[in-house]
PDB file of C-alpha atoms in Angstrom:
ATOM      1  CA  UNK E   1     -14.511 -27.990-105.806  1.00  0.00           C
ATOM      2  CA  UNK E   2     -17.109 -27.611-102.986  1.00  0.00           C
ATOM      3  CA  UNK E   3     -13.855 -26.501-100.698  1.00  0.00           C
ATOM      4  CA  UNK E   4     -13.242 -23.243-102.472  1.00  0.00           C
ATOM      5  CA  UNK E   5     -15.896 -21.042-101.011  1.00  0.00           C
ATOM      6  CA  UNK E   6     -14.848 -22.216 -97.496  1.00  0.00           C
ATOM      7  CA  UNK E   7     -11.254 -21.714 -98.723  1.00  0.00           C
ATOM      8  CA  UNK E   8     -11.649 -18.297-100.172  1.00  0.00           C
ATOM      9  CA  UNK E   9     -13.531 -17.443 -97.049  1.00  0.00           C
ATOM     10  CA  UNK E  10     -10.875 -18.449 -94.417  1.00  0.00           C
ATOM     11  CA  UNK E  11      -8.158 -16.674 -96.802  1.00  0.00           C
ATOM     12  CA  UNK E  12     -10.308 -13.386 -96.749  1.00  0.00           C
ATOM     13  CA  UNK E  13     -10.867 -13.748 -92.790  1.00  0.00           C
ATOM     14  CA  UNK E  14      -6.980 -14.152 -92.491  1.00  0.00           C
ATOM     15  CA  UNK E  15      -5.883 -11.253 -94.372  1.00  0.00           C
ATOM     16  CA  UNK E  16      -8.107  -9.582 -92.393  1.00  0.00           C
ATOM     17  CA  UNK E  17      -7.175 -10.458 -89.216  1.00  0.00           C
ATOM     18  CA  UNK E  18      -3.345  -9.844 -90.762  1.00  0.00           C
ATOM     19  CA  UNK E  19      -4.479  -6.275 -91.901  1.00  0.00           C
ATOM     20  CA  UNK E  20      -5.924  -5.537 -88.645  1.00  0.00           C
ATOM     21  CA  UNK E  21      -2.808  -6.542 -86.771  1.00  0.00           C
ATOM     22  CA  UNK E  22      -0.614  -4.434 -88.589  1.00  0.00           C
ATOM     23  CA  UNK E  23      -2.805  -1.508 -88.040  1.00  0.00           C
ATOM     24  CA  UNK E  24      -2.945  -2.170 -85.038  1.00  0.00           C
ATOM     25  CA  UNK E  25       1.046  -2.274 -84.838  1.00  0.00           C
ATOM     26  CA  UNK E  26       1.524   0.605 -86.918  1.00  0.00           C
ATOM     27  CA  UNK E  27      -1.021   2.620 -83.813  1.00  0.00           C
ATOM     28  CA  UNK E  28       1.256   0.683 -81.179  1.00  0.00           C
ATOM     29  CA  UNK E  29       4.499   2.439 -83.060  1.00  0.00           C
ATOM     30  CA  UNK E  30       2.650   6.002 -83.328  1.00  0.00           C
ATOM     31  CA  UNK E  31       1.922   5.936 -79.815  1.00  0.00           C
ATOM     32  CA  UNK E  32       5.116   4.812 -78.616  1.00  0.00           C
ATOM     33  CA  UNK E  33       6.814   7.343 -80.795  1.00  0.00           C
ATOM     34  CA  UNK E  34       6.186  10.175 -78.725  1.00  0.00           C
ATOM     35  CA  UNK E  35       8.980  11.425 -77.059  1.00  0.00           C
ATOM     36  CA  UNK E  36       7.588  11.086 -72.930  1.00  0.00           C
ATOM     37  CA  UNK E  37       7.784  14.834 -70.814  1.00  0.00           C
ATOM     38  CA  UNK E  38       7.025  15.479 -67.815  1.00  0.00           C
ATOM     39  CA  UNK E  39       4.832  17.874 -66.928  1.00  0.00           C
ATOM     40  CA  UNK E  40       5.457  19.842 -63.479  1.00  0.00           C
ATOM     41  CA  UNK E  41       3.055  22.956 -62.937  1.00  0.00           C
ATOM     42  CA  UNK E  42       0.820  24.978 -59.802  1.00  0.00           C
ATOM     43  CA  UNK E  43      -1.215  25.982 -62.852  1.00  0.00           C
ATOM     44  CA  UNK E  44      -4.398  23.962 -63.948  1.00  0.00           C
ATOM     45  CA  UNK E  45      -2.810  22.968 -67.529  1.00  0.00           C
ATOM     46  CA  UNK E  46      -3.138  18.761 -67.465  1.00  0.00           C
ATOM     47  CA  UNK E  47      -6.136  18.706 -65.026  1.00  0.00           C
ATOM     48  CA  UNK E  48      -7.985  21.807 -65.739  1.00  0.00           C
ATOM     49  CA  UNK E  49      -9.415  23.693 -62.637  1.00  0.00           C
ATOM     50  CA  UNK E  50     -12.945  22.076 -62.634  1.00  0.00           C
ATOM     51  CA  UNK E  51     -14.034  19.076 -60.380  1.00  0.00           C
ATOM     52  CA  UNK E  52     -11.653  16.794 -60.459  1.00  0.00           C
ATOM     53  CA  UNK E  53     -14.070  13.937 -60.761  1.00  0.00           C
ATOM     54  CA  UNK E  54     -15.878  15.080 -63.664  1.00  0.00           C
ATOM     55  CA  UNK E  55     -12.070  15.298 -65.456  1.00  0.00           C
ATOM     56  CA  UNK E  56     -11.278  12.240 -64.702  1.00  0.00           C
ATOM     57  CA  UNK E  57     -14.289  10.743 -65.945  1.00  0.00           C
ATOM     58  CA  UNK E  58     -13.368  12.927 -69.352  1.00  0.00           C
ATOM     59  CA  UNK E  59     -16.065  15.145 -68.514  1.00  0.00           C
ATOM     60  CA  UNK E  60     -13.776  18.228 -68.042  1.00  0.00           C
ATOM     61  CA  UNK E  61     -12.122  20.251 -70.869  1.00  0.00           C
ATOM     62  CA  UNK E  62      -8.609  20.477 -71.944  1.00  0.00           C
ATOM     63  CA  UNK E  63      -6.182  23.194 -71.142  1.00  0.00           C
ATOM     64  CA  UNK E  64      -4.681  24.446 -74.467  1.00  0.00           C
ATOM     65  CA  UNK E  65      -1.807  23.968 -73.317  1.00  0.00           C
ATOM     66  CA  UNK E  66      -2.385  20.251 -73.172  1.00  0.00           C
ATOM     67  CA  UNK E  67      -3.798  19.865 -76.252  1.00  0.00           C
ATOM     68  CA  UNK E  68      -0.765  21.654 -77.939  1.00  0.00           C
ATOM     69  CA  UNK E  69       1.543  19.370 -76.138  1.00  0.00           C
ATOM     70  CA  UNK E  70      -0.347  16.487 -76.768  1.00  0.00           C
ATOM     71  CA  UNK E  71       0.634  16.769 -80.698  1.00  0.00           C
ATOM     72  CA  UNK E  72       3.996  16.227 -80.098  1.00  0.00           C
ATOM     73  CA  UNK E  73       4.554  14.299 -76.387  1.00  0.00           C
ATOM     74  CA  UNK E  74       3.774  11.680 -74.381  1.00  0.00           C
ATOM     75  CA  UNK E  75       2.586  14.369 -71.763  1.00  0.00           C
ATOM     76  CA  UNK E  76       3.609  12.658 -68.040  1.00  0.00           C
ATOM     77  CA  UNK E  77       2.180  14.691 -65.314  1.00  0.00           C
ATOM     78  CA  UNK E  78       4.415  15.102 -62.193  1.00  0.00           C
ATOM     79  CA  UNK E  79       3.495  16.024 -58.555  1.00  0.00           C
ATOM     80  CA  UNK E  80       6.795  15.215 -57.506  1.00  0.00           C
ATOM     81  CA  UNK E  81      10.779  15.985 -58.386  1.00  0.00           C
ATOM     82  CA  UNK E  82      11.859  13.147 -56.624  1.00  0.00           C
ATOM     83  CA  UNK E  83      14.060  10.714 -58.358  1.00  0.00           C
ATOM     84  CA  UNK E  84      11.629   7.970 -58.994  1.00  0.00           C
ATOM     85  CA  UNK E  85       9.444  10.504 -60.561  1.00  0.00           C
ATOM     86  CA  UNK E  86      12.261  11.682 -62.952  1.00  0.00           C
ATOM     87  CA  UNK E  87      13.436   8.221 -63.973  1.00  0.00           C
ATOM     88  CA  UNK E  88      12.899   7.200 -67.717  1.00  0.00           C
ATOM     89  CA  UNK E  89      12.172  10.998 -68.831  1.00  0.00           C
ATOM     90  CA  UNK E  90      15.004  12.791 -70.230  1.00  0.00           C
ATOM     91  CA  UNK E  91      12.717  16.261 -70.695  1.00  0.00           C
ATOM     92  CA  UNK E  92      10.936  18.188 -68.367  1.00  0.00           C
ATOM     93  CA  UNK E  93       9.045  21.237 -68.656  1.00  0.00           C
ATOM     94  CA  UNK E  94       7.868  23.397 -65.405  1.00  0.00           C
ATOM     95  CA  UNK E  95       5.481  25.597 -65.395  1.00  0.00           C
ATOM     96  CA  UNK E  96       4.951  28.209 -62.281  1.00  0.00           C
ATOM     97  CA  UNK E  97       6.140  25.013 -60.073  1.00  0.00           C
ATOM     98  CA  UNK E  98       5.121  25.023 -56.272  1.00  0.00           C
ATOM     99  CA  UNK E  99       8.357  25.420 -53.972  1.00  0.00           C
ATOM    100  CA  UNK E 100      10.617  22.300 -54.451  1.00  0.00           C
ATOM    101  CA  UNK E 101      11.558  20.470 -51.321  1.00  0.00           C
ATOM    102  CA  UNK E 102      15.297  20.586 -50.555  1.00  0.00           C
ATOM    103  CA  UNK E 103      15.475  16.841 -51.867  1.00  0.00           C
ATOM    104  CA  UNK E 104      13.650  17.957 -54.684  1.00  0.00           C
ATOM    105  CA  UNK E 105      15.917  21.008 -55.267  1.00  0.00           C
ATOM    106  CA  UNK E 106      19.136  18.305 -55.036  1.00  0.00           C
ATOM    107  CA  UNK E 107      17.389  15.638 -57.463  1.00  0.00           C
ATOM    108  CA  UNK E 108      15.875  18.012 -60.464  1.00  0.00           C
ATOM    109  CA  UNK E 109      20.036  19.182 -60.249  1.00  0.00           C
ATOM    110  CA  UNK E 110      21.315  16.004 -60.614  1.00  0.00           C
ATOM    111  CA  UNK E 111      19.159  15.120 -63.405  1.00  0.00           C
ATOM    112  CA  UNK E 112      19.956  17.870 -65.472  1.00  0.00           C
ATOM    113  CA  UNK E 113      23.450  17.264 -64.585  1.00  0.00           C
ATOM    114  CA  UNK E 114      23.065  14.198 -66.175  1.00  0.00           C
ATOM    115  CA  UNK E 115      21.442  14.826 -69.456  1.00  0.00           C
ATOM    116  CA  UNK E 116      17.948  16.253 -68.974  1.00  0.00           C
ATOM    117  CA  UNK E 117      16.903  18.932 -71.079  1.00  0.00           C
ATOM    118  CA  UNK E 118      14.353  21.352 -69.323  1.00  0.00           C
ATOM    119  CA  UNK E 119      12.756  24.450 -69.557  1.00  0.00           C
ATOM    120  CA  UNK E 120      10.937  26.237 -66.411  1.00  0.00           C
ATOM    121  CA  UNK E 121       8.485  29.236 -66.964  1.00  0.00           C
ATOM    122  CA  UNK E 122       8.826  30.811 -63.799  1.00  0.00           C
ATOM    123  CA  UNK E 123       6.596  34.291 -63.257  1.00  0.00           C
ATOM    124  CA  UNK E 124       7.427  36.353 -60.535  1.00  0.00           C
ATOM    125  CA  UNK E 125       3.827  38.021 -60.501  1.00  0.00           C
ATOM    126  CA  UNK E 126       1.612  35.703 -62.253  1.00  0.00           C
ATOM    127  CA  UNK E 127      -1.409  37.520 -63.748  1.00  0.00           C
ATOM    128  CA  UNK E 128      -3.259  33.978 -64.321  1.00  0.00           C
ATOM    129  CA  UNK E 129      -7.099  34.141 -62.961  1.00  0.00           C
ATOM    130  CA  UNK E 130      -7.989  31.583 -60.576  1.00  0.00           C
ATOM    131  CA  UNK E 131     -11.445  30.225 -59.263  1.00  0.00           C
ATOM    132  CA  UNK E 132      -9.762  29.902 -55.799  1.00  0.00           C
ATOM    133  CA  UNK E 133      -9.230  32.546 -53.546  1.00  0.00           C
ATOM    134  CA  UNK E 134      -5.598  33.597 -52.058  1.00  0.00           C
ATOM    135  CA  UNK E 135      -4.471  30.728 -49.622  1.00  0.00           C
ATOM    136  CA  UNK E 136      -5.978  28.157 -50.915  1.00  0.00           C
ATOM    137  CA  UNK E 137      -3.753  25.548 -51.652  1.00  0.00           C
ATOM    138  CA  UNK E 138      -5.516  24.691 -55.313  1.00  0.00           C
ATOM    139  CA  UNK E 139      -4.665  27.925 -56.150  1.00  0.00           C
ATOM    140  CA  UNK E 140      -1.697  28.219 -58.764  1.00  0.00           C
ATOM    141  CA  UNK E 141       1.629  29.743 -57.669  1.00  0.00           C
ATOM    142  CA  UNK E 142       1.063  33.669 -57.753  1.00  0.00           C
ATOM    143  CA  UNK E 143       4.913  34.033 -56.693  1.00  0.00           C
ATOM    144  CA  UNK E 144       7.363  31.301 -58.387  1.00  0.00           C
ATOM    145  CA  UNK E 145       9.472  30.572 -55.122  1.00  0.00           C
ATOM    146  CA  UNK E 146      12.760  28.657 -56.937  1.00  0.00           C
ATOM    147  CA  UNK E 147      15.408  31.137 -55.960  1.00  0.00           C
ATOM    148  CA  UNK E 148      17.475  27.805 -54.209  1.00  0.00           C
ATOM    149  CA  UNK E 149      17.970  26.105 -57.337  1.00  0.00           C
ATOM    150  CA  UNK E 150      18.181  29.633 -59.341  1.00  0.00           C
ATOM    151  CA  UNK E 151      20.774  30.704 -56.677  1.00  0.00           C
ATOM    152  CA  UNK E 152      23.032  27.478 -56.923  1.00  0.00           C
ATOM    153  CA  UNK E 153      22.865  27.867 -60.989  1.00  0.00           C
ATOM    154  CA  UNK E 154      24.017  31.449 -60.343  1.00  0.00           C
ATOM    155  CA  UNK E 155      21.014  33.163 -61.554  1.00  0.00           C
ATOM    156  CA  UNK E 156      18.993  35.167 -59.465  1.00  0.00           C
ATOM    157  CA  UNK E 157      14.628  36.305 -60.977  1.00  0.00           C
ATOM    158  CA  UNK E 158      14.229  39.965 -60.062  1.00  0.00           C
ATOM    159  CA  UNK E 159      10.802  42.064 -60.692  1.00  0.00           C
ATOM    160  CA  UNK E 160      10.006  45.462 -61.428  1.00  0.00           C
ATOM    161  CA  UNK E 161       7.066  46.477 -59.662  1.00  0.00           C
ATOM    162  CA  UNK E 162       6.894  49.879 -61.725  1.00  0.00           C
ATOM    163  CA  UNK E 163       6.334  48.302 -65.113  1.00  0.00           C
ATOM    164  CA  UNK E 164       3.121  48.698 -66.875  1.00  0.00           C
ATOM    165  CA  UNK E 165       0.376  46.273 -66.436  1.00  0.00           C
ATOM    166  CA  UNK E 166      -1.219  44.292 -69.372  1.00  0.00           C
ATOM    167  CA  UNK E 167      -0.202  41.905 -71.992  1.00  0.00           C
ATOM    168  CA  UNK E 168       2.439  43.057 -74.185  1.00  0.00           C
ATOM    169  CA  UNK E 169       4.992  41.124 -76.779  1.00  0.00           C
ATOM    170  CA  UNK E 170       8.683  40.452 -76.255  1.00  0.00           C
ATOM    171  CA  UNK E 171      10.777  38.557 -78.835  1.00  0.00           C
ATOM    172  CA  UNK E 172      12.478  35.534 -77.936  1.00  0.00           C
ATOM    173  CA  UNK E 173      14.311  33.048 -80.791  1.00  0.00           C
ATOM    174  CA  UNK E 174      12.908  35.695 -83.080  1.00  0.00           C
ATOM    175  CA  UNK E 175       9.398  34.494 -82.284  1.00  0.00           C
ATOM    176  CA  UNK E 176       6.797  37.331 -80.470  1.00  0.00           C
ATOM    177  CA  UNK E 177       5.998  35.911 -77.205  1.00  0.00           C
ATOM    178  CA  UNK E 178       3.424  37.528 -74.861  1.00  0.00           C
ATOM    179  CA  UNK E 179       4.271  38.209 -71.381  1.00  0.00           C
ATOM    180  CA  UNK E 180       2.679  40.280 -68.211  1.00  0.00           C
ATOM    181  CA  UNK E 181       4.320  41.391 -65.621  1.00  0.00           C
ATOM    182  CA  UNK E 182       7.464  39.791 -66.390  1.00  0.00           C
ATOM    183  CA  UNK E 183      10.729  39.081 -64.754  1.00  0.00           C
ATOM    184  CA  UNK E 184      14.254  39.570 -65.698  1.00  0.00           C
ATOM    185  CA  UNK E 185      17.108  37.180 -64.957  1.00  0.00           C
ATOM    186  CA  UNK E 186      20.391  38.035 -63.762  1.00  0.00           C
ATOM    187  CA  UNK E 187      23.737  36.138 -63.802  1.00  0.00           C
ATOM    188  CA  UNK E 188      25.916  35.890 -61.107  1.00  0.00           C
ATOM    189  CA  UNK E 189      29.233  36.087 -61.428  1.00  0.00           C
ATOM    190  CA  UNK E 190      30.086  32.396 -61.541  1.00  0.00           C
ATOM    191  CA  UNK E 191      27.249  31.510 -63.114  1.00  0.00           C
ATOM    192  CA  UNK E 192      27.585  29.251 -66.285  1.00  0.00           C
ATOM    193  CA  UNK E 193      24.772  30.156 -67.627  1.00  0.00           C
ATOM    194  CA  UNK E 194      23.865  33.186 -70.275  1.00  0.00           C
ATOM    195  CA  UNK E 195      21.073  35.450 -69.841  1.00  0.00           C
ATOM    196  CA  UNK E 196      19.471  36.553 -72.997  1.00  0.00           C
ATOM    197  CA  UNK E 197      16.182  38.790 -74.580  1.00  0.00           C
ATOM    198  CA  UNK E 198      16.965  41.391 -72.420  1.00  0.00           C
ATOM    199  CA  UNK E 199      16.511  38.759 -68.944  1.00  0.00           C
ATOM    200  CA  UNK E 200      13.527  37.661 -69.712  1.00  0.00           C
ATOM    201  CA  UNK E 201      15.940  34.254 -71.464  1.00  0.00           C
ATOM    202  CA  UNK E 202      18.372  32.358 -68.971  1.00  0.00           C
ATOM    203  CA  UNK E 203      20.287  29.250 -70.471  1.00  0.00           C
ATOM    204  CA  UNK E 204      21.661  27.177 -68.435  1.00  0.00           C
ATOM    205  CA  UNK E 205      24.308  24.640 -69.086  1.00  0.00           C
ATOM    206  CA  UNK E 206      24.770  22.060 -66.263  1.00  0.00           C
ATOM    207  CA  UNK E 207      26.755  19.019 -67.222  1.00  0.00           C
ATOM    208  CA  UNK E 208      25.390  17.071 -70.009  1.00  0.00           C
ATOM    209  CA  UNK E 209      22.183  18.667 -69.937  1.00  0.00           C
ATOM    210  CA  UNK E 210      20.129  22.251 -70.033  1.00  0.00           C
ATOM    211  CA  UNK E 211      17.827  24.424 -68.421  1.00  0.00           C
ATOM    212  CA  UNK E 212      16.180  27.406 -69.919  1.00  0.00           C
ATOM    213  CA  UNK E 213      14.485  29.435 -68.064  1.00  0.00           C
ATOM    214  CA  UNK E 214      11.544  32.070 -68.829  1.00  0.00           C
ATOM    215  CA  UNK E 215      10.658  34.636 -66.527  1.00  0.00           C
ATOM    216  CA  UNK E 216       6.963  34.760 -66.836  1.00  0.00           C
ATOM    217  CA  UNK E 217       3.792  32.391 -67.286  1.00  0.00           C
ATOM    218  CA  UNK E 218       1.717  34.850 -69.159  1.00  0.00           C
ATOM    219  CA  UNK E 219       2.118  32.863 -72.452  1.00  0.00           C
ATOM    220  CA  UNK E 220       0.228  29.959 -71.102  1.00  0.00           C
ATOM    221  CA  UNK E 221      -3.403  32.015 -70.421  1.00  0.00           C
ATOM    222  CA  UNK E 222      -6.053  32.435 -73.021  1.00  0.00           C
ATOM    223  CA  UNK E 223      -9.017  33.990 -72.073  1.00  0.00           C
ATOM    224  CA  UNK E 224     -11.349  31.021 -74.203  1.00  0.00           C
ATOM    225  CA  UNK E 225     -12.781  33.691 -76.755  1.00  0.00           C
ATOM    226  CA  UNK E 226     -12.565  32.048 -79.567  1.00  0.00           C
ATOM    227  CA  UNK E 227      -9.666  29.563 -80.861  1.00  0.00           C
ATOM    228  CA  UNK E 228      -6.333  29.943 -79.502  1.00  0.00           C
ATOM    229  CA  UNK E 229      -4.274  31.965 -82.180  1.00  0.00           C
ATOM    230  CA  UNK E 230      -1.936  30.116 -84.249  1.00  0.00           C
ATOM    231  CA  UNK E 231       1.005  32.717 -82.513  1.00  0.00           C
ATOM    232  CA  UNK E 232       0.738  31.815 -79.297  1.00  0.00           C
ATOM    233  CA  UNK E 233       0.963  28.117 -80.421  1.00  0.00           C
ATOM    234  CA  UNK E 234       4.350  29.229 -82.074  1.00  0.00           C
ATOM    235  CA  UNK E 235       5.173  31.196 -79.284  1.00  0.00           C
ATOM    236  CA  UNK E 236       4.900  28.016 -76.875  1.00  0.00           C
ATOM    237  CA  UNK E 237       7.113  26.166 -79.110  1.00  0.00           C
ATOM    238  CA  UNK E 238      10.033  28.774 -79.144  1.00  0.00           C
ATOM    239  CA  UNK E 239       9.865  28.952 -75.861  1.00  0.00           C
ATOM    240  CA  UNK E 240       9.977  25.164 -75.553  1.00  0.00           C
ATOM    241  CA  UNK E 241      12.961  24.732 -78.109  1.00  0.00           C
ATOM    242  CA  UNK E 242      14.883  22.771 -75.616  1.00  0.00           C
ATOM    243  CA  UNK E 243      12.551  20.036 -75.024  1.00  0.00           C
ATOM    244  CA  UNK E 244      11.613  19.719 -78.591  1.00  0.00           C
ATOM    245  CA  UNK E 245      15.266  19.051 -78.908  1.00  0.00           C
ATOM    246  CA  UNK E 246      15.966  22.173 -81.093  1.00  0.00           C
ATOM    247  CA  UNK E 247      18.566  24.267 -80.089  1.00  0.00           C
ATOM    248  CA  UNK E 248      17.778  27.604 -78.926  1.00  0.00           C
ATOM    249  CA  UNK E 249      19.367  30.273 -81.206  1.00  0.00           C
ATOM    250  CA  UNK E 250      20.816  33.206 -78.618  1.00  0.00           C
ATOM    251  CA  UNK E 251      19.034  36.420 -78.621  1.00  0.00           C
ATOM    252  CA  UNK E 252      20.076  39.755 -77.273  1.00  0.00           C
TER     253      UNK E 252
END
């Protein structure tokens, strides 16, 4: 009889240590159950624009951007297009990328080609403030430069310098999406893919995957006054259908 306590105790201090392991699984399996995107961007969405000591120390604050994406991915930031920086992902989202190396150009092609999904925001005048000045290479894009790859998917990005400045809302998947100083695709003749929402949309259908592309970045700035609207939120998503895995409904 003087065994029970001990054996009640050790009973109590294994169910714990059971309890805890499963919780500890069930974390495991909620963190692992994130699809993994990469992450391929000029602008300062994963690493902010602050020192880059203090952000990797925590210290810095999250783009918006990041947090939204967060919620749903395993966010992989990229610096490179290179296939050992594409291998294992099977989504891919770019946003106002710097000017891809030709090798770059060849291996972004072949993974879609081979079942990536993708979507590239690329603005042709990006109206994005930045702490550093013109030339300096920490500076986002201003001018998306991806006309090789656009040109070899038969798409070409064309601007129209005349159009009014400002934010203003375009609808895309039926969703209001802000944009600036946009840009309008147009096909090519043998171009497979379909433009759509009057250019701003291009779909692209190479092999067994997809690229959509967006001609403008505007979506992705908020000023910081006060909480990021729930629309823009929803307007990130529509505009990232593809690498949610929902298919993007066509749109005049």
């Amino acid at each position: 009889m003087r065994r029970l306590p001990l054996l009640t105790s050790t009973l109590s201090l294994l169910m714990a240590l059971l309890s805890a392991a499963c919780s500890s699984g069930e974390a495991r399996h909620d963190a692992v159950s994130k699809p993994r995107v990469g992450l391929f961007s000029s602008l300062p969405l994963y690493w902010g624009e602050g020192e880059f000591g203090a952000m990797l120390e925590g210290g810095g604050q999250k783009d918006w951007v990041r947090e939204e994406l967060e919620t749903r991915f395993d966010l992989v930031p990229l610096d490179t297009l290179e296939p050992d920086a594409l291998a294992g992902l099977d989504r891919v989202i770019l946003a106002q990328p710097r000017a891809l190396a030709p090798s770059e150009n060849v291996s972004f092609d072949q993974w879609v080609t081979q079942g990536g999904q993708a979507v590239i925001l690329a603005d042709p005048m990006l109206t994005r403030h930045s702490r550093y000045p013109i030339g300096d290479r920490r500076r986002p894009q201003d001018v998306v430069l991806l006309s090789p790859i656009f040109s070899h998917w038969g798409v070409e990005l064309l601007f129209d310098d005349s159009q009014p400045g400002g934010e203003r809302m375009a609808e895309v998947q039926g969703q209001a999406v802000p944009v600036a100083l946009r840009g309008r695709f147009a096909r090519q003749d043998s171009s497979s893919c379909a433009v759509l929402a009057d250019g701003l949309l291009a779909r692209c259908a190479r092999g067994s995957g997809m690229a959509v592309l967006f001609a403008d970045a505007a979506l992705l700035d908020w000023d910081g006054s006060g909480p990021v609207p729930q629309e823009r939120k929803d307007a990130l998503w529509a505009v990232l259908g593809p690498v949610t895995l929902d298919e993007p409904a066509d749109t005049d």
